[in-house]
Tab-separated table of C-alpha atoms and ligand atoms in Angstrom:
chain	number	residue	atom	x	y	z
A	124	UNK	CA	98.905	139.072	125.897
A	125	UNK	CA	97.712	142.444	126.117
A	126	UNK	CA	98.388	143.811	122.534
A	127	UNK	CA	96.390	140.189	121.848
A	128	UNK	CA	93.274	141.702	123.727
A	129	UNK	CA	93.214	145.195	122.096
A	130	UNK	CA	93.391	143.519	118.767
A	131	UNK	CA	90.665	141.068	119.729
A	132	UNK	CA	88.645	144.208	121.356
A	133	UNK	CA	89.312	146.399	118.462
A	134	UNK	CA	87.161	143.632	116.095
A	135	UNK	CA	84.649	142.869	118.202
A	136	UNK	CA	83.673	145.923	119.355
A	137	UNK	CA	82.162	146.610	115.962
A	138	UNK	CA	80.394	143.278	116.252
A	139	UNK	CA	79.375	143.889	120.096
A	140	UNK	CA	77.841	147.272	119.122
A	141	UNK	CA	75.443	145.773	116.199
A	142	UNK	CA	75.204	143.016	118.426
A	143	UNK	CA	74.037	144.727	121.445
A	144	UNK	CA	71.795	146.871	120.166
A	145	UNK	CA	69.378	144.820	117.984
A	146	UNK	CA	69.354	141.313	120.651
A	147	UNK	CA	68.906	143.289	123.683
A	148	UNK	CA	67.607	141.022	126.306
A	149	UNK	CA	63.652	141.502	125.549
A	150	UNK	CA	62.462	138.881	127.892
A	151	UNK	CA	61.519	139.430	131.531
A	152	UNK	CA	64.314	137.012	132.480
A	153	UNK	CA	67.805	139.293	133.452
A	154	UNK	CA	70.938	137.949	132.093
A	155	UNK	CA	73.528	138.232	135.172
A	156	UNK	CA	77.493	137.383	134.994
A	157	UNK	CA	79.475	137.176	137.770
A	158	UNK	CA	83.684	137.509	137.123
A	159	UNK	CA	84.615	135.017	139.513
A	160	UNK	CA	83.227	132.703	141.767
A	161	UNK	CA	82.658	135.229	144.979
A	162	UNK	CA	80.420	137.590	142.244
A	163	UNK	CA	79.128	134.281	140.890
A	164	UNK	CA	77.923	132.879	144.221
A	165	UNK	CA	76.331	136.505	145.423
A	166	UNK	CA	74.277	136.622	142.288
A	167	UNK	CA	73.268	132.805	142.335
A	168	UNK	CA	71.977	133.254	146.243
A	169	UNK	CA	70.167	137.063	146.059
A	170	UNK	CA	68.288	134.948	142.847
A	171	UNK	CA	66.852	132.102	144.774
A	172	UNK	CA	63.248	131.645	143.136
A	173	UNK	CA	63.353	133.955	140.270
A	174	UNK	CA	64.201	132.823	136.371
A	175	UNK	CA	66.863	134.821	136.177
A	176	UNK	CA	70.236	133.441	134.403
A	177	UNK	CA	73.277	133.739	136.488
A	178	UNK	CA	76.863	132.280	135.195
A	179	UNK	CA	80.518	132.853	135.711
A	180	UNK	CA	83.083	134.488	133.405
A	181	UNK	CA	86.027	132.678	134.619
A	182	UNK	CA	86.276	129.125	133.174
A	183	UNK	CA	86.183	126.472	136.883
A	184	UNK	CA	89.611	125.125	137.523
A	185	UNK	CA	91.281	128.348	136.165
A	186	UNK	CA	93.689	131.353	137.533
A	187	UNK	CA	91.661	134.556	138.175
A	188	UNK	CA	94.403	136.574	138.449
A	189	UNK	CA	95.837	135.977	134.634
A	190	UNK	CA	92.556	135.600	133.534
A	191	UNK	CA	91.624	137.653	129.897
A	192	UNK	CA	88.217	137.885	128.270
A	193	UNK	CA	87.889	135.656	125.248
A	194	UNK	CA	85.995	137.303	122.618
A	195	UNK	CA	82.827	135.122	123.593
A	196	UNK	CA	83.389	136.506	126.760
A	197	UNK	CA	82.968	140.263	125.929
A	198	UNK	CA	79.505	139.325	123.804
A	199	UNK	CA	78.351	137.638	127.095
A	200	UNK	CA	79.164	140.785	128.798
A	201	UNK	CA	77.591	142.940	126.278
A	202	UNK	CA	74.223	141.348	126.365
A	203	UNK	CA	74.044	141.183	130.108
A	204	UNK	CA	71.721	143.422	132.418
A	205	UNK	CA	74.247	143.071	135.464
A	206	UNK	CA	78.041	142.747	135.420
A	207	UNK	CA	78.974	141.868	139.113
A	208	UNK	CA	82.969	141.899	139.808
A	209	UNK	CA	85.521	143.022	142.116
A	210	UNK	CA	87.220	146.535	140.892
A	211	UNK	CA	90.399	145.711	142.074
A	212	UNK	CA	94.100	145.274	140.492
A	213	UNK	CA	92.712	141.127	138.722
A	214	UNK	CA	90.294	143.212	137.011
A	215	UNK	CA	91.402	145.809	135.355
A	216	UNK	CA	90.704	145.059	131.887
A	217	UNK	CA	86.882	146.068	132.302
A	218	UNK	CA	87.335	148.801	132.284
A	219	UNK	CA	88.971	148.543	128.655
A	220	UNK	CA	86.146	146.163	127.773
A	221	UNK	CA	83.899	148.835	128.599
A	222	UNK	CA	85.321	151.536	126.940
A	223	UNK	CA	84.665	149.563	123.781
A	224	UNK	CA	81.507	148.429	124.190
A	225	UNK	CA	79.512	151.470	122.869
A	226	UNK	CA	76.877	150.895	125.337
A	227	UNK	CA	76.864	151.337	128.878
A	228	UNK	CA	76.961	148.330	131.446
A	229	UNK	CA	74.978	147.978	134.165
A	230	UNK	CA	77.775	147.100	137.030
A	231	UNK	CA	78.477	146.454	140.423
A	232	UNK	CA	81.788	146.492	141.938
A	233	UNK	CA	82.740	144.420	144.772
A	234	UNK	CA	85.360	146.596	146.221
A	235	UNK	CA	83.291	149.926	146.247
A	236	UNK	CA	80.878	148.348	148.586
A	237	UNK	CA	82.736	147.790	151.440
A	238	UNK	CA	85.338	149.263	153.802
A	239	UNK	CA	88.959	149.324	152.434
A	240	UNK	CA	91.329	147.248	154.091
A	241	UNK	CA	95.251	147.593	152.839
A	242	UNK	CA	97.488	143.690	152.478
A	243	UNK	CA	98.310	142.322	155.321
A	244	UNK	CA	102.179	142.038	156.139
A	245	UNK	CA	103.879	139.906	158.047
A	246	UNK	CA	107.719	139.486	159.120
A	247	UNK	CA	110.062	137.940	156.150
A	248	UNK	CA	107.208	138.145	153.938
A	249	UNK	CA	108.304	138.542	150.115
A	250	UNK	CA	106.909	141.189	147.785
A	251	UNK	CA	106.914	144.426	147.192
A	252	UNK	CA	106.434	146.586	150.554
A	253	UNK	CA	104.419	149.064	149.016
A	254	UNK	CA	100.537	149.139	150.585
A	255	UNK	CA	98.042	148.139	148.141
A	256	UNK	CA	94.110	147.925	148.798
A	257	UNK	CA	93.374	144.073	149.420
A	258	UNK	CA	90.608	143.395	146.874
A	259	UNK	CA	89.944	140.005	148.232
A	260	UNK	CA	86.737	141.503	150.409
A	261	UNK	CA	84.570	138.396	150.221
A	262	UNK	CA	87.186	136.853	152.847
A	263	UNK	CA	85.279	138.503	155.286
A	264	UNK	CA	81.636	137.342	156.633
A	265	UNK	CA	80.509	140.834	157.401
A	266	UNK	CA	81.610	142.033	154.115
A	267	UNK	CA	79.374	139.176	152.651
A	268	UNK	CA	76.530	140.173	154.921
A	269	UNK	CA	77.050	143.927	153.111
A	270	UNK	CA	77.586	142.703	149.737
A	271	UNK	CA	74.667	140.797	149.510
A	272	UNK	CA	72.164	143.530	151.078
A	273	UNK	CA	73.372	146.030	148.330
A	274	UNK	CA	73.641	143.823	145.807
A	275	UNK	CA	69.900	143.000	146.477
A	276	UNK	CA	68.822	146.982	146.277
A	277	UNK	CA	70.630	147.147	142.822
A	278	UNK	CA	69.181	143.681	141.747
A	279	UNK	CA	65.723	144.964	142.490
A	280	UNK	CA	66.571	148.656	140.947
A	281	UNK	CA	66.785	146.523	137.518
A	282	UNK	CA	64.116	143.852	138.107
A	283	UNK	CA	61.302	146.031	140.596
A	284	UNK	CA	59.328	143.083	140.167
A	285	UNK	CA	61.185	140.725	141.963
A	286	UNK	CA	63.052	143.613	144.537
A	287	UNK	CA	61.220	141.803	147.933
A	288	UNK	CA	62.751	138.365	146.810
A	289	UNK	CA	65.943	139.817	146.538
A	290	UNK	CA	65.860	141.592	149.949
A	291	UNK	CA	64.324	138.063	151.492
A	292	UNK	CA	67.206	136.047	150.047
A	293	UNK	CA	69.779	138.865	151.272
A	294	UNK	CA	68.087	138.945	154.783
A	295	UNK	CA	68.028	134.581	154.641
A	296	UNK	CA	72.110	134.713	153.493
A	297	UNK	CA	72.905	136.988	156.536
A	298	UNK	CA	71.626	134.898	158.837
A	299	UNK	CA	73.810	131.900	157.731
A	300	UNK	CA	76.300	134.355	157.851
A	301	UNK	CA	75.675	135.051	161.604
A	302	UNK	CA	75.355	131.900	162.306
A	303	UNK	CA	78.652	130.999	160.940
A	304	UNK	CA	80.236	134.462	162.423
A	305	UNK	CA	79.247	132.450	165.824
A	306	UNK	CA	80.666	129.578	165.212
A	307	UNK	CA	84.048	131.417	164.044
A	308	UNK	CA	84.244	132.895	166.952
A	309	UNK	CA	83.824	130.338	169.248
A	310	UNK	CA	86.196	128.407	167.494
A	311	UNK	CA	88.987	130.995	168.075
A	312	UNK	CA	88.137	131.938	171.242
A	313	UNK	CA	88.326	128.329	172.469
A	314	UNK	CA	91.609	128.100	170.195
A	315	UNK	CA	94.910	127.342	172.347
A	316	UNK	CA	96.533	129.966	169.940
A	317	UNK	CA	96.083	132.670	167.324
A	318	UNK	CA	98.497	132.605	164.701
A	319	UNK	CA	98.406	130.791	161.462
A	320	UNK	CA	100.918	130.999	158.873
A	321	UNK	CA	100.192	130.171	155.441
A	322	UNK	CA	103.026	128.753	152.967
A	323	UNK	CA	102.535	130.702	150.094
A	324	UNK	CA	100.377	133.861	149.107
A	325	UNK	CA	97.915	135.619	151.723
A	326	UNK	CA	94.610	137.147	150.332
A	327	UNK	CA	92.919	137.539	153.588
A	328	UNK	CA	93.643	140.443	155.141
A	329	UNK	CA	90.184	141.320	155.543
A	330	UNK	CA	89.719	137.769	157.062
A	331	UNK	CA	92.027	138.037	159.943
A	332	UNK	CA	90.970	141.432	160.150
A	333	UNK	CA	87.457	140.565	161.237
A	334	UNK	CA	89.008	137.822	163.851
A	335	UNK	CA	92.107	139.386	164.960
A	336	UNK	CA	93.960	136.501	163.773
A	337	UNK	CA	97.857	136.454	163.443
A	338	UNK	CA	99.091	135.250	160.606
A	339	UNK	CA	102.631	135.023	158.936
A	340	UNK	CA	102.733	133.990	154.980
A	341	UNK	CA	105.097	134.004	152.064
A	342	UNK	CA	103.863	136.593	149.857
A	343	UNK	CA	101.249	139.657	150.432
A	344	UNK	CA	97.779	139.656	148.565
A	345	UNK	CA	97.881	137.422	145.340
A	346	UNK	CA	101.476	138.520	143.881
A	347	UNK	CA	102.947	136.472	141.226
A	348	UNK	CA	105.939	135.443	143.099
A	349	UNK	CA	107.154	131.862	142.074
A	350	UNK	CA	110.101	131.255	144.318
A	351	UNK	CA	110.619	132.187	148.196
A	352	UNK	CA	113.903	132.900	149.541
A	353	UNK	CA	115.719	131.474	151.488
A	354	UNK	CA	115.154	133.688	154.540
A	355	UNK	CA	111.679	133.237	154.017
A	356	UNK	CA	111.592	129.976	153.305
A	357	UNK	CA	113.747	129.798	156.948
A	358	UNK	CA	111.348	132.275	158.667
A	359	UNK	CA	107.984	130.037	158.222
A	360	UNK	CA	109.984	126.890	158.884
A	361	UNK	CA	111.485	128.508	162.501
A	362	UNK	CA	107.819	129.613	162.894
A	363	UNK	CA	105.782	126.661	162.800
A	364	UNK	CA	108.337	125.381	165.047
A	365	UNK	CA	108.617	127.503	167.814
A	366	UNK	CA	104.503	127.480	167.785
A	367	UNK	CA	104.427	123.675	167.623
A	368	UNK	CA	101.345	124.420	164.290
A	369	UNK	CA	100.039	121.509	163.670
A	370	UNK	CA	98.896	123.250	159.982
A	371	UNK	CA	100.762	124.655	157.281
A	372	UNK	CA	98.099	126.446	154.623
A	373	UNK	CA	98.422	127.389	151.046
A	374	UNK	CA	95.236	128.469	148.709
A	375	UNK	CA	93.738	126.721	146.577
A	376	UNK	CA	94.698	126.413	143.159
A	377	UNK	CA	98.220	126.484	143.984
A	378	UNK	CA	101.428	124.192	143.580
A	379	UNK	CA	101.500	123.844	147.602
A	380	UNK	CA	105.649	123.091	146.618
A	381	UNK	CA	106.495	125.746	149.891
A	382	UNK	CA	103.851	124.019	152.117
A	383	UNK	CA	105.121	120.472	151.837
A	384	UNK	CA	108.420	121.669	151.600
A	385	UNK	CA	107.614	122.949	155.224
A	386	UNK	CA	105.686	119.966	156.631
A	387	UNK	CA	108.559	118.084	155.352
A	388	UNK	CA	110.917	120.160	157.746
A	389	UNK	CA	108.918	120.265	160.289
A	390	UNK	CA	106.183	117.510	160.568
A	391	UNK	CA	103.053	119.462	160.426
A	392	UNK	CA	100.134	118.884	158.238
A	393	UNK	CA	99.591	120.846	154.660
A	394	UNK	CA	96.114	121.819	154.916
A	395	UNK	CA	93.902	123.604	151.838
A	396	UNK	CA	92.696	127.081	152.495
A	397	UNK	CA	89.864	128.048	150.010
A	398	UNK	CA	89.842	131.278	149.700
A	399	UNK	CA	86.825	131.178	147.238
A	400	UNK	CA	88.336	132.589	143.878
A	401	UNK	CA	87.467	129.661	141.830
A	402	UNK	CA	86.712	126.101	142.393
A	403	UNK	CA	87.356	123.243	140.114
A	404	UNK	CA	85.310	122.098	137.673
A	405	UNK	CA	83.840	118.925	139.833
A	406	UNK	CA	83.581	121.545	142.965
A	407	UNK	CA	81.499	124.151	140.287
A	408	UNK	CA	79.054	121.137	138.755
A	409	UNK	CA	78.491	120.139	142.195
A	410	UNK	CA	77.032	123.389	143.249
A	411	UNK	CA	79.384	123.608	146.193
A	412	UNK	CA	78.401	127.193	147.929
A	413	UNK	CA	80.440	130.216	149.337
A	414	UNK	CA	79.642	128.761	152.531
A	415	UNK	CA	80.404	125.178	152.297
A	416	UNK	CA	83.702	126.630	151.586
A	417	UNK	CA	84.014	129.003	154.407
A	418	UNK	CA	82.911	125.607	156.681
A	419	UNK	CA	85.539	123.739	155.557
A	420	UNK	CA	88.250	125.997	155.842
A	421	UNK	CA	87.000	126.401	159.203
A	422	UNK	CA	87.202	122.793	160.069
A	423	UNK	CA	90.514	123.106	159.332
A	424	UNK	CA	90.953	126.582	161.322
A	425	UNK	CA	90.132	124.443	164.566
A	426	UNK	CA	92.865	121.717	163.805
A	427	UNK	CA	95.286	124.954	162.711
A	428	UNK	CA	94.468	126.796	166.524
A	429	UNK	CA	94.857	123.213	168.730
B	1090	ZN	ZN1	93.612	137.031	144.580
């Protein structure tokens, strides 16, 4: 796959150069991409009320972690005014898509804007033990709040003409946020326990971070492990158990095999955690928002804790 993408880089970055340079975006709308759907949803609220053009890279319904740019994708790129994505180990092949642009990208990377918070580990958990930075930093609500107030200062840096709209829409997005951060709380300090344990892999360490949540899961960050062992497998099982969970999660986008393999066991519910790297293609055409999702999965938060 990779010796695929410097071949298909190595042609189009001829194109992409010629390209670039004579249909450079000449109106007064900006041309915004956002890698996945965190970027995506960011760039759609902070541009509430302008003209702007906002889409995603990755296709709805899709895996952003073996995501690769098709050549379409890297022309998109290479006419846009602002390349929003997350800088962590899913996206590393920007930075060889920039290196053969020719022409520099106006980006803004996720993962540079907030505090760094390593993945989570829990006991049995598969995977390498090794600490890695957990790039998954839209998982938490004050990380949102922070995302979307620099995000606005760059936005405006580029556009001057609409900067107060984007500081109004960042200031209107962080007081959902709040308002949600309130309702989290309450529903975990009313909670008759604090531990969840998720059935597969576990990209929100920055999550139960923010709500001192315990947590015990399969597999740290978004590893590509297919198969649990048997200890582990015996681990979660033993766990849900002894805490009488009335939940079992696994992410979205996932087989869920290890979850209803475990609610089989044990009689607890399988229960969809969104954890907001893509949605499907009827969730995207519906317009469904960062924070529909977060209110679902804590709907389901409040079942997991009671
Ligand atoms: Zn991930």
């Amino acid at each position: 796959m990779k010796k695929i993408m410097i071949v298909i880089l190595a042609i189009f970055s001829i194109l992409i150069v010629s390209c670039s340079k004579s249909d450079n975006n000449t109106s007064e709308k900006l041309i915004l991409v956002g890698v996945n759907f965190p970027s995506y949803d960011l760039l759609r609220t902070l541009n509430q009320g302008t003209e702007n053009s906002v889409s995603m890279l990755l296709p709805p319904g899709s895996e952003s972690h073996s995501y690769e740019p098709t050549p379409q994708d890297i022309i998109k790129l290479s006419k846009s005014d602002l390349f929003v994505y997350t800088g962590g180990e899913s996206d590393e092949w920007v930075n060889k898509v920039m290196g053969s642009l020719g022409t520099k990208l106006e980006t803004f990377k996720l993962i540079e804007a907030v505090p760094s918070v390593l993945e989570a580990h829990s006991e049995a958990m598969e995977g390498e033990a090794e600490e890695e930075i957990d790039e998954h930093v839209w998982t938490s609500l004050e990380n949102e709040k922070l995302l979307a107030s620099k995000l606005a200062i760059k936005l405006g840096q580029i556009d001057t003409k609409n900067a107060e709209l984007y500081q109004e829409n960042a200031k209107a997005f962080s007081l959902q946020l709040d308002a949600l951060i309130a309702e989290a709380d309450e529903v975990i300090a009313n909670g008759k326990r604090k531990v969840i344990v998720f059935a597969d892999r576990f990209p929100l360490s920055h999550f139960v971070n923010e709500f001192n949540l315990e947590f015990y899961a399969a597999f740290p960050g978004c590893v590509h492990e297919s198969e649990a062992s048997a200890k582990t497998v015996a681990f979660l099982i033993e766990k849900v158990k002894e805490e009488k969970l009335p939940i079992v999660f696994h992410i979205e986008l996932s087989d869920s095999k290890l979850a209803k393999l475990i609610s089989e066991e044990t009689g607890c519910k399988v229960g969809e955690w969104n954890t907001a790297h893509n949605l499907t293609r009827e969730q995207f055409d519906s317009g469904i928002t960062y924070l529909d999702l977060f209110k679902q999965d804590l709907a389901l938060l409040k079942e997991a804790l009671n």
